[in-house]
Amino acid sequence: MKTLFLPFLLLLFVISCSDNDTELLEKKTASYDVYLGGIDDYKACYWKNGQQHFLPGGQDIQASQLVVDHNDIYIMANNVPGTNTPPTWYFWKNGIKYNVADYINEAPNTNSDKYKLQIWNRLTIYNSDIYFTGIVKNPNPTSSQDLYQHCYWKNGVKTVLETFGQNNQFAFGCLGVDNNNVYVALRKNFTNNAAGMTNWDLGYYKNNTYNAMNGNLFPRRFITDQTGLHMLLRDTNNTFHFKNMNGGNDIQIPATIAQSGIEEFYFENSDIYYIGKKFYYKNNTLVQINDPAGYNTIGHFVAKDQNIYMTRYNTDTNGTGVKFYINNVEAGSIADISRGCFNSIFVVKN
């Protein structure tokens, strides 16, 4: 029997709220399309406004990210771990499936060589262009010092940012695009100090120019708000930091926000949501999740025009179910997540 080892949860979108709650939801969210991406019965799929769509060729593949851009639906995916196949990535554009290795013209992984290609499990869409970043074995090395390439691909065309000799001395981070500038974060030159702690060099490329940064920080992802593009970083004490990529002021997390419980951030116009396991802050206002049935642990969170979309699962009683909520009203549920998960929420205003 297959087992899913997945970072987030899938929700089978089954409407189960009362008539009064449904009327409230319709009034507040009728002008929005809600997309959910994930996996159901070991098959990649997505839902649009509750209507399920299985993706062609999606068996044993989990959809990890869904993006809607200019009415095009993009879904990033990877094969389910434990299926005795090497790491493989896919994406669909409007239902047409692409193997990422074929799309970027790189040799795929094999069972005997599972790390010749490593892709950050997200795609970035900017002005309808498709970006990936990752590490690939150099097809034409000249020495033991350039066995691997750190790259990004735009519409399948590769740009090599850096070459290096050992696969375990390099870790790519994340990719962001702003004003047609491509930013790629990375960690490299890993060493162990006398105390047995691992140190590394942190930096990022802006287009083809490398910029070093200080500190043993982990680059998480790039976030765009009203002031531009920011890199979200986490230190070894699980404290978060932001770096403004345009030379402006870095985002400062208020002292009133206890960072020890924060796990994610979401930006919506001028509002910042600080998201913990069983609570979130909207700016400085605390919202505590308190569901009597125990569905209090937040999985995914999206805010759109003051509407709140989230998945929550039950850890209070070791439950195996997950539910989907719109403005704290239950809009769907699945009783058992062992055969599927929900990995992405995307909301579009009509």
Short mmCIF file of C-alpha atoms in Angstrom, two decimals:
data_model
loop_
_atom_site.label_atom_id
_atom_site.label_comp_id
_atom_site.label_asym_id
_atom_site.label_seq_id
_atom_site.Cartn_x
_atom_site.Cartn_y
_atom_site.Cartn_z
CA MET A 1 0.00 0.00 0.00
CA LYS A 2 1.36 3.39 -0.92
CA THR A 3 2.05 5.93 1.79
CA LEU A 4 2.00 9.67 1.18
CA PHE A 5 4.80 11.68 2.77
CA LEU A 6 3.54 15.14 1.98
CA PRO A 7 4.18 18.60 3.41
CA PHE A 8 0.56 19.66 3.34
CA LEU A 9 -2.90 18.19 3.16
CA LEU A 10 -5.45 17.47 0.48
CA LEU A 11 -9.09 18.31 0.88
CA LEU A 12 -11.91 16.58 -0.96
CA PHE A 13 -14.16 19.57 -1.61
CA VAL A 14 -17.58 18.42 -0.43
CA ILE A 15 -20.06 21.15 0.50
CA SER A 16 -21.37 20.40 3.98
CA CYS A 17 -22.40 23.73 5.51
CA SER A 18 -25.90 24.75 6.50
CA ASP A 19 -28.26 26.75 4.31
CA ASN A 20 -27.67 29.92 6.34
CA ASP A 21 -23.91 29.50 6.18
CA THR A 22 -24.09 28.82 2.45
CA GLU A 23 -26.05 32.04 1.90
CA LEU A 24 -23.39 33.96 3.83
CA LEU A 25 -20.60 32.43 1.76
CA GLU A 26 -22.37 33.19 -1.49
CA LYS A 27 -22.79 36.84 -0.57
CA LYS A 28 -19.13 37.29 0.37
CA THR A 29 -17.40 35.06 -2.19
CA ALA A 30 -19.67 34.81 -5.24
CA SER A 31 -17.33 36.98 -7.34
CA TYR A 32 -14.28 34.77 -6.70
CA ASP A 33 -13.02 31.55 -8.29
CA VAL A 34 -11.45 29.26 -5.71
CA TYR A 35 -8.90 26.72 -6.95
CA LEU A 36 -7.63 23.82 -4.87
CA GLY A 37 -4.76 21.65 -6.05
CA GLY A 38 -3.57 18.32 -4.71
CA ILE A 39 -4.01 14.58 -4.97
CA ASP A 40 -6.99 12.26 -4.48
CA ASP A 41 -6.78 8.46 -4.55
CA TYR A 42 -3.11 8.80 -5.63
CA LYS A 43 -4.04 10.87 -8.69
CA ALA A 44 -3.13 14.51 -9.26
CA CYS A 45 -6.17 16.76 -9.47
CA TYR A 46 -7.60 20.18 -8.78
CA TRP A 47 -10.95 21.68 -7.92
CA LYS A 48 -12.44 24.87 -9.28
CA ASN A 49 -15.32 26.13 -7.12
CA GLY A 50 -15.85 22.61 -5.83
CA GLN A 51 -15.79 20.84 -9.21
CA GLN A 52 -13.07 18.19 -9.25
CA HIS A 53 -10.81 17.73 -12.30
CA PHE A 54 -8.39 14.81 -12.49
CA LEU A 55 -5.27 15.65 -14.46
CA PRO A 56 -4.36 13.45 -17.46
CA GLY A 57 -1.44 11.16 -16.70
CA GLY A 58 -1.65 12.02 -13.00
CA GLN A 59 -1.52 8.54 -11.43
CA ASP A 60 0.91 8.40 -8.47
CA ILE A 61 1.65 12.11 -8.88
CA GLN A 62 0.87 14.81 -6.33
CA ALA A 63 0.05 18.38 -7.35
CA SER A 64 2.09 20.61 -5.06
CA GLN A 65 1.33 24.10 -6.41
CA LEU A 66 -1.45 25.72 -8.44
CA VAL A 67 -1.13 29.15 -10.09
CA VAL A 68 -3.63 30.98 -12.28
CA ASP A 69 -2.14 33.63 -14.55
CA HIS A 70 -3.99 35.40 -17.39
CA ASN A 71 -6.69 32.69 -17.27
CA ASP A 72 -4.08 29.96 -17.69
CA ILE A 73 -3.97 27.24 -15.01
CA TYR A 74 -0.51 25.96 -14.09
CA ILE A 75 -0.03 23.01 -11.74
CA MET A 76 3.36 21.89 -10.44
CA ALA A 77 3.70 18.28 -9.33
CA ASN A 78 6.10 15.49 -8.41
CA ASN A 79 5.84 11.73 -8.19
CA VAL A 80 4.62 10.23 -4.92
CA PRO A 81 7.55 9.10 -2.72
CA GLY A 82 7.70 5.38 -2.14
CA THR A 83 6.54 4.39 -5.63
CA ASN A 84 9.98 2.94 -6.55
CA THR A 85 10.56 5.61 -9.15
CA PRO A 86 13.35 8.22 -9.13
CA PRO A 87 12.50 11.85 -8.27
CA THR A 88 10.52 13.29 -11.16
CA TRP A 89 8.75 16.62 -11.63
CA TYR A 90 5.85 17.54 -13.87
CA PHE A 91 3.64 20.48 -14.63
CA TRP A 92 0.37 20.98 -16.43
CA LYS A 93 -0.66 24.07 -18.33
CA ASN A 94 -4.39 24.09 -19.03
CA GLY A 95 -4.51 20.30 -18.70
CA ILE A 96 -1.50 19.55 -20.94
CA LYS A 97 1.14 17.55 -19.07
CA TYR A 98 4.89 18.21 -19.32
CA ASN A 99 7.76 16.29 -17.80
CA VAL A 100 10.00 19.06 -16.42
CA ALA A 101 13.22 17.25 -17.44
CA ASP A 102 11.99 17.05 -21.03
CA TYR A 103 10.73 20.64 -20.97
CA ILE A 104 14.11 22.01 -19.84
CA ASN A 105 16.03 19.54 -22.06
CA GLU A 106 17.88 17.79 -19.23
CA ALA A 107 18.54 14.09 -18.65
CA PRO A 108 15.99 12.64 -16.20
CA ASN A 109 16.87 10.91 -12.95
CA THR A 110 17.16 7.13 -12.95
CA ASN A 111 17.03 4.53 -10.17
CA SER A 112 20.82 4.19 -10.41
CA ASP A 113 21.39 7.97 -10.41
CA LYS A 114 18.62 9.73 -8.50
CA TYR A 115 20.35 13.09 -8.13
CA LYS A 116 21.48 14.09 -11.58
CA LEU A 117 18.59 16.59 -11.59
CA GLN A 118 17.17 18.40 -8.55
CA ILE A 119 14.35 20.89 -9.06
CA TRP A 120 12.94 23.31 -6.50
CA ASN A 121 9.39 22.00 -6.30
CA ARG A 122 7.77 25.24 -7.44
CA LEU A 123 7.35 27.04 -10.72
CA THR A 124 7.32 30.82 -11.07
CA ILE A 125 5.10 32.53 -13.63
CA TYR A 126 5.94 36.11 -14.61
CA ASN A 127 4.47 37.82 -17.68
CA SER A 128 3.37 34.35 -18.86
CA ASP A 129 6.98 33.12 -18.80
CA ILE A 130 7.71 29.88 -16.90
CA TYR A 131 10.73 29.70 -14.56
CA PHE A 132 12.35 26.78 -12.75
CA THR A 133 15.52 26.61 -10.67
CA GLY A 134 17.65 23.68 -9.55
CA ILE A 135 20.87 21.70 -9.80
CA VAL A 136 21.88 19.46 -12.69
CA LYS A 137 24.88 17.31 -13.49
CA ASN A 138 27.14 19.08 -15.95
CA PRO A 139 26.83 17.20 -19.26
CA ASN A 140 30.35 18.34 -20.30
CA PRO A 141 32.54 18.78 -17.19
CA THR A 142 36.13 19.90 -17.69
CA SER A 143 37.43 18.94 -14.23
CA SER A 144 36.32 17.66 -10.84
CA GLN A 145 35.44 21.26 -9.91
CA ASP A 146 32.54 21.69 -12.35
CA LEU A 147 30.64 18.42 -12.07
CA TYR A 148 27.38 20.20 -11.20
CA GLN A 149 25.59 23.32 -12.43
CA HIS A 150 23.29 25.61 -10.48
CA CYS A 151 20.80 26.94 -13.01
CA TYR A 152 17.51 28.54 -13.74
CA TRP A 153 15.40 27.93 -16.81
CA LYS A 154 13.13 30.45 -18.50
CA ASN A 155 10.68 28.82 -20.91
CA GLY A 156 13.04 25.84 -21.08
CA VAL A 157 16.19 27.87 -21.84
CA LYS A 158 18.99 27.28 -19.30
CA THR A 159 21.12 29.93 -17.62
CA VAL A 160 24.06 28.51 -15.64
CA LEU A 161 24.73 30.63 -12.58
CA GLU A 162 27.56 28.66 -11.00
CA THR A 163 29.43 25.36 -11.24
CA PHE A 164 30.80 23.32 -8.34
CA GLY A 165 32.44 19.98 -7.65
CA GLN A 166 30.50 18.22 -4.89
CA ASN A 167 26.75 17.81 -4.78
CA ASN A 168 26.65 18.00 -0.97
CA GLN A 169 28.45 21.37 -0.90
CA PHE A 170 25.63 23.28 -2.51
CA ALA A 171 21.92 23.86 -1.78
CA PHE A 172 19.69 25.98 -3.99
CA GLY A 173 17.03 28.04 -2.29
CA CYS A 174 14.28 29.79 -4.20
CA LEU A 175 13.53 31.95 -7.25
CA GLY A 176 11.68 35.23 -7.68
CA VAL A 177 11.15 37.64 -10.57
CA ASP A 178 10.54 41.37 -10.26
CA ASN A 179 10.69 44.03 -12.99
CA ASN A 180 12.13 41.34 -15.31
CA ASN A 181 15.05 40.77 -12.91
CA VAL A 182 15.58 37.14 -11.89
CA TYR A 183 16.63 36.48 -8.28
CA VAL A 184 17.89 33.06 -7.22
CA ALA A 185 18.93 32.37 -3.60
CA LEU A 186 21.44 29.69 -2.62
CA ARG A 187 23.61 28.25 0.15
CA LYS A 188 27.10 26.86 -0.52
CA ASN A 189 30.52 25.99 0.94
CA PHE A 190 29.20 23.93 3.86
CA THR A 191 31.67 23.36 6.72
CA ASN A 192 31.50 22.07 10.30
CA ASN A 193 32.99 24.15 13.10
CA ALA A 194 34.69 22.88 16.25
CA ALA A 195 31.34 22.56 18.02
CA GLY A 196 30.01 20.32 15.26
CA MET A 197 27.67 23.00 13.92
CA THR A 198 27.27 23.45 10.17
CA ASN A 199 28.15 26.79 8.61
CA TRP A 200 27.62 27.96 5.05
CA ASP A 201 27.84 30.96 2.77
CA LEU A 202 24.55 32.59 1.87
CA GLY A 203 23.87 34.70 -1.19
CA TYR A 204 21.69 35.31 -4.20
CA TYR A 205 22.01 36.00 -7.87
CA LYS A 206 20.36 39.01 -9.43
CA ASN A 207 20.33 37.92 -13.04
CA ASN A 208 23.93 36.67 -13.44
CA THR A 209 25.57 38.72 -10.65
CA TYR A 210 26.23 37.10 -7.28
CA ASN A 211 25.56 39.03 -4.06
CA ALA A 212 26.89 37.65 -0.76
CA MET A 213 24.85 37.91 2.45
CA ASN A 214 25.79 37.52 6.09
CA GLY A 215 24.64 34.87 8.52
CA ASN A 216 23.72 31.21 8.59
CA LEU A 217 20.23 31.85 7.25
CA PHE A 218 17.89 29.59 5.28
CA PRO A 219 16.23 31.24 2.26
CA ARG A 220 12.57 30.19 2.29
CA ARG A 221 10.93 31.99 -0.63
CA PHE A 222 10.37 35.35 -2.28
CA ILE A 223 7.31 37.43 -1.36
CA THR A 224 5.91 40.44 -3.18
CA ASP A 225 4.04 43.22 -1.42
CA GLN A 226 3.20 46.84 -2.26
CA THR A 227 6.83 47.88 -1.83
CA GLY A 228 8.32 45.23 -4.09
CA LEU A 229 10.09 41.89 -3.78
CA HIS A 230 11.39 40.50 -0.47
CA MET A 231 13.35 37.40 0.43
CA LEU A 232 11.98 35.51 3.43
CA LEU A 233 14.75 33.95 5.53
CA ARG A 234 14.84 31.83 8.68
CA ASP A 235 17.76 31.49 11.08
CA THR A 236 18.83 28.47 13.14
CA ASN A 237 16.67 29.69 16.04
CA ASN A 238 13.55 29.62 13.83
CA THR A 239 13.42 33.42 13.77
CA PHE A 240 12.32 34.98 10.48
CA HIS A 241 13.88 37.87 8.60
CA PHE A 242 13.05 39.76 5.42
CA LYS A 243 15.39 41.34 2.87
CA ASN A 244 14.11 43.96 0.44
CA MET A 245 15.57 43.05 -2.95
CA ASN A 246 15.19 46.58 -4.36
CA GLY A 247 17.36 48.32 -1.77
CA GLY A 248 14.42 49.63 0.25
CA ASN A 249 13.54 49.09 3.87
CA ASP A 250 13.32 45.53 5.11
CA ILE A 251 10.01 44.40 6.59
CA GLN A 252 10.18 44.50 10.37
CA ILE A 253 8.17 41.98 12.37
CA PRO A 254 6.51 43.80 15.30
CA ALA A 255 7.78 43.04 18.78
CA THR A 256 4.21 42.15 19.76
CA ILE A 257 4.35 39.10 17.44
CA ALA A 258 5.86 36.12 19.27
CA GLN A 259 8.06 34.64 16.55
CA SER A 260 8.47 31.35 18.37
CA GLY A 261 4.99 30.35 17.18
CA ILE A 262 5.02 31.83 13.67
CA GLU A 263 5.44 29.41 10.77
CA GLU A 264 4.30 31.31 7.67
CA PHE A 265 3.44 34.77 6.31
CA TYR A 266 0.86 36.02 3.85
CA PHE A 267 0.66 39.48 2.25
CA GLU A 268 -2.62 41.01 1.09
CA ASN A 269 -2.43 44.63 -0.05
CA SER A 270 -1.23 46.56 3.05
CA ASP A 271 -2.10 43.72 5.47
CA ILE A 272 0.40 41.17 6.75
CA TYR A 273 -0.80 37.88 8.19
CA TYR A 274 1.52 36.10 10.64
CA ILE A 275 0.43 32.47 10.72
CA GLY A 276 1.04 30.01 13.54
CA LYS A 277 -0.20 26.49 14.12
CA LYS A 278 -3.49 27.36 15.82
CA PHE A 279 -3.70 31.11 15.39
CA TYR A 280 -2.83 33.96 13.11
CA TYR A 281 -2.27 37.68 13.44
CA LYS A 282 -3.74 40.12 10.98
CA ASN A 283 -1.24 42.90 11.45
CA ASN A 284 -1.34 43.24 15.27
CA THR A 285 -4.73 41.59 15.81
CA LEU A 286 -4.69 38.03 17.12
CA VAL A 287 -7.23 35.53 15.76
CA GLN A 288 -7.28 32.28 17.74
CA ILE A 289 -8.60 29.12 16.07
CA ASN A 290 -10.98 27.41 18.47
CA ASP A 291 -13.03 24.71 16.80
CA PRO A 292 -14.97 22.49 19.23
CA ALA A 293 -14.44 19.48 16.96
CA GLY A 294 -10.66 19.91 17.22
CA TYR A 295 -9.91 21.20 13.69
CA ASN A 296 -7.57 23.88 14.94
CA THR A 297 -4.23 23.31 13.19
CA ILE A 298 -3.75 25.50 10.11
CA GLY A 299 -2.43 23.84 6.96
CA HIS A 300 -2.77 26.42 4.16
CA PHE A 301 -3.82 30.04 4.38
CA VAL A 302 -4.88 32.57 1.73
CA ALA A 303 -6.41 36.03 2.17
CA LYS A 304 -8.22 37.79 -0.66
CA ASP A 305 -10.07 41.10 -0.23
CA GLN A 306 -10.64 40.42 3.48
CA ASN A 307 -11.92 36.87 2.81
CA ILE A 308 -9.94 34.15 4.58
CA TYR A 309 -9.42 30.70 3.03
CA MET A 310 -7.66 27.97 5.00
CA THR A 311 -7.33 24.26 5.53
CA ARG A 312 -7.30 22.96 9.09
CA TYR A 313 -6.72 19.51 10.46
CA ASN A 314 -7.34 17.82 13.76
CA THR A 315 -4.31 17.25 15.95
CA ASP A 316 -6.13 17.66 19.27
CA THR A 317 -7.58 14.13 19.18
CA ASN A 318 -5.10 12.57 16.72
CA GLY A 319 -7.73 12.81 14.01
CA THR A 320 -7.05 11.81 10.41
CA GLY A 321 -9.38 14.31 8.77
CA VAL A 322 -8.96 17.77 7.30
CA LYS A 323 -11.44 20.54 6.55
CA PHE A 324 -11.54 23.58 4.30
CA TYR A 325 -12.94 26.87 5.56
CA ILE A 326 -13.98 30.13 3.95
CA ASN A 327 -14.29 32.94 6.50
CA ASN A 328 -14.33 30.32 9.27
CA VAL A 329 -17.33 28.55 7.74
CA GLU A 330 -16.72 24.91 6.87
CA ALA A 331 -16.89 24.46 3.10
CA GLY A 332 -15.58 20.92 2.70
CA SER A 333 -13.93 17.99 4.40
CA ILE A 334 -12.19 14.67 3.97
CA ALA A 335 -12.26 12.02 6.67
CA ASP A 336 -8.96 10.25 5.89
CA ILE A 337 -5.85 11.88 4.43
CA SER A 338 -3.92 8.64 3.89
CA ARG A 339 -4.95 8.50 0.22
CA GLY A 340 -4.71 12.16 -0.67
CA CYS A 341 -3.79 15.65 0.37
CA PHE A 342 -4.48 19.28 -0.37
CA ASN A 343 -1.38 21.21 -1.38
CA SER A 344 -2.43 24.57 -2.76
CA ILE A 345 -5.10 27.28 -2.64
CA PHE A 346 -5.40 29.99 -5.27
CA VAL A 347 -8.17 32.57 -5.40
CA VAL A 348 -9.00 34.76 -8.40
CA LYS A 349 -11.35 37.73 -8.34
CA ASN A 350 -13.64 37.76 -11.37
#
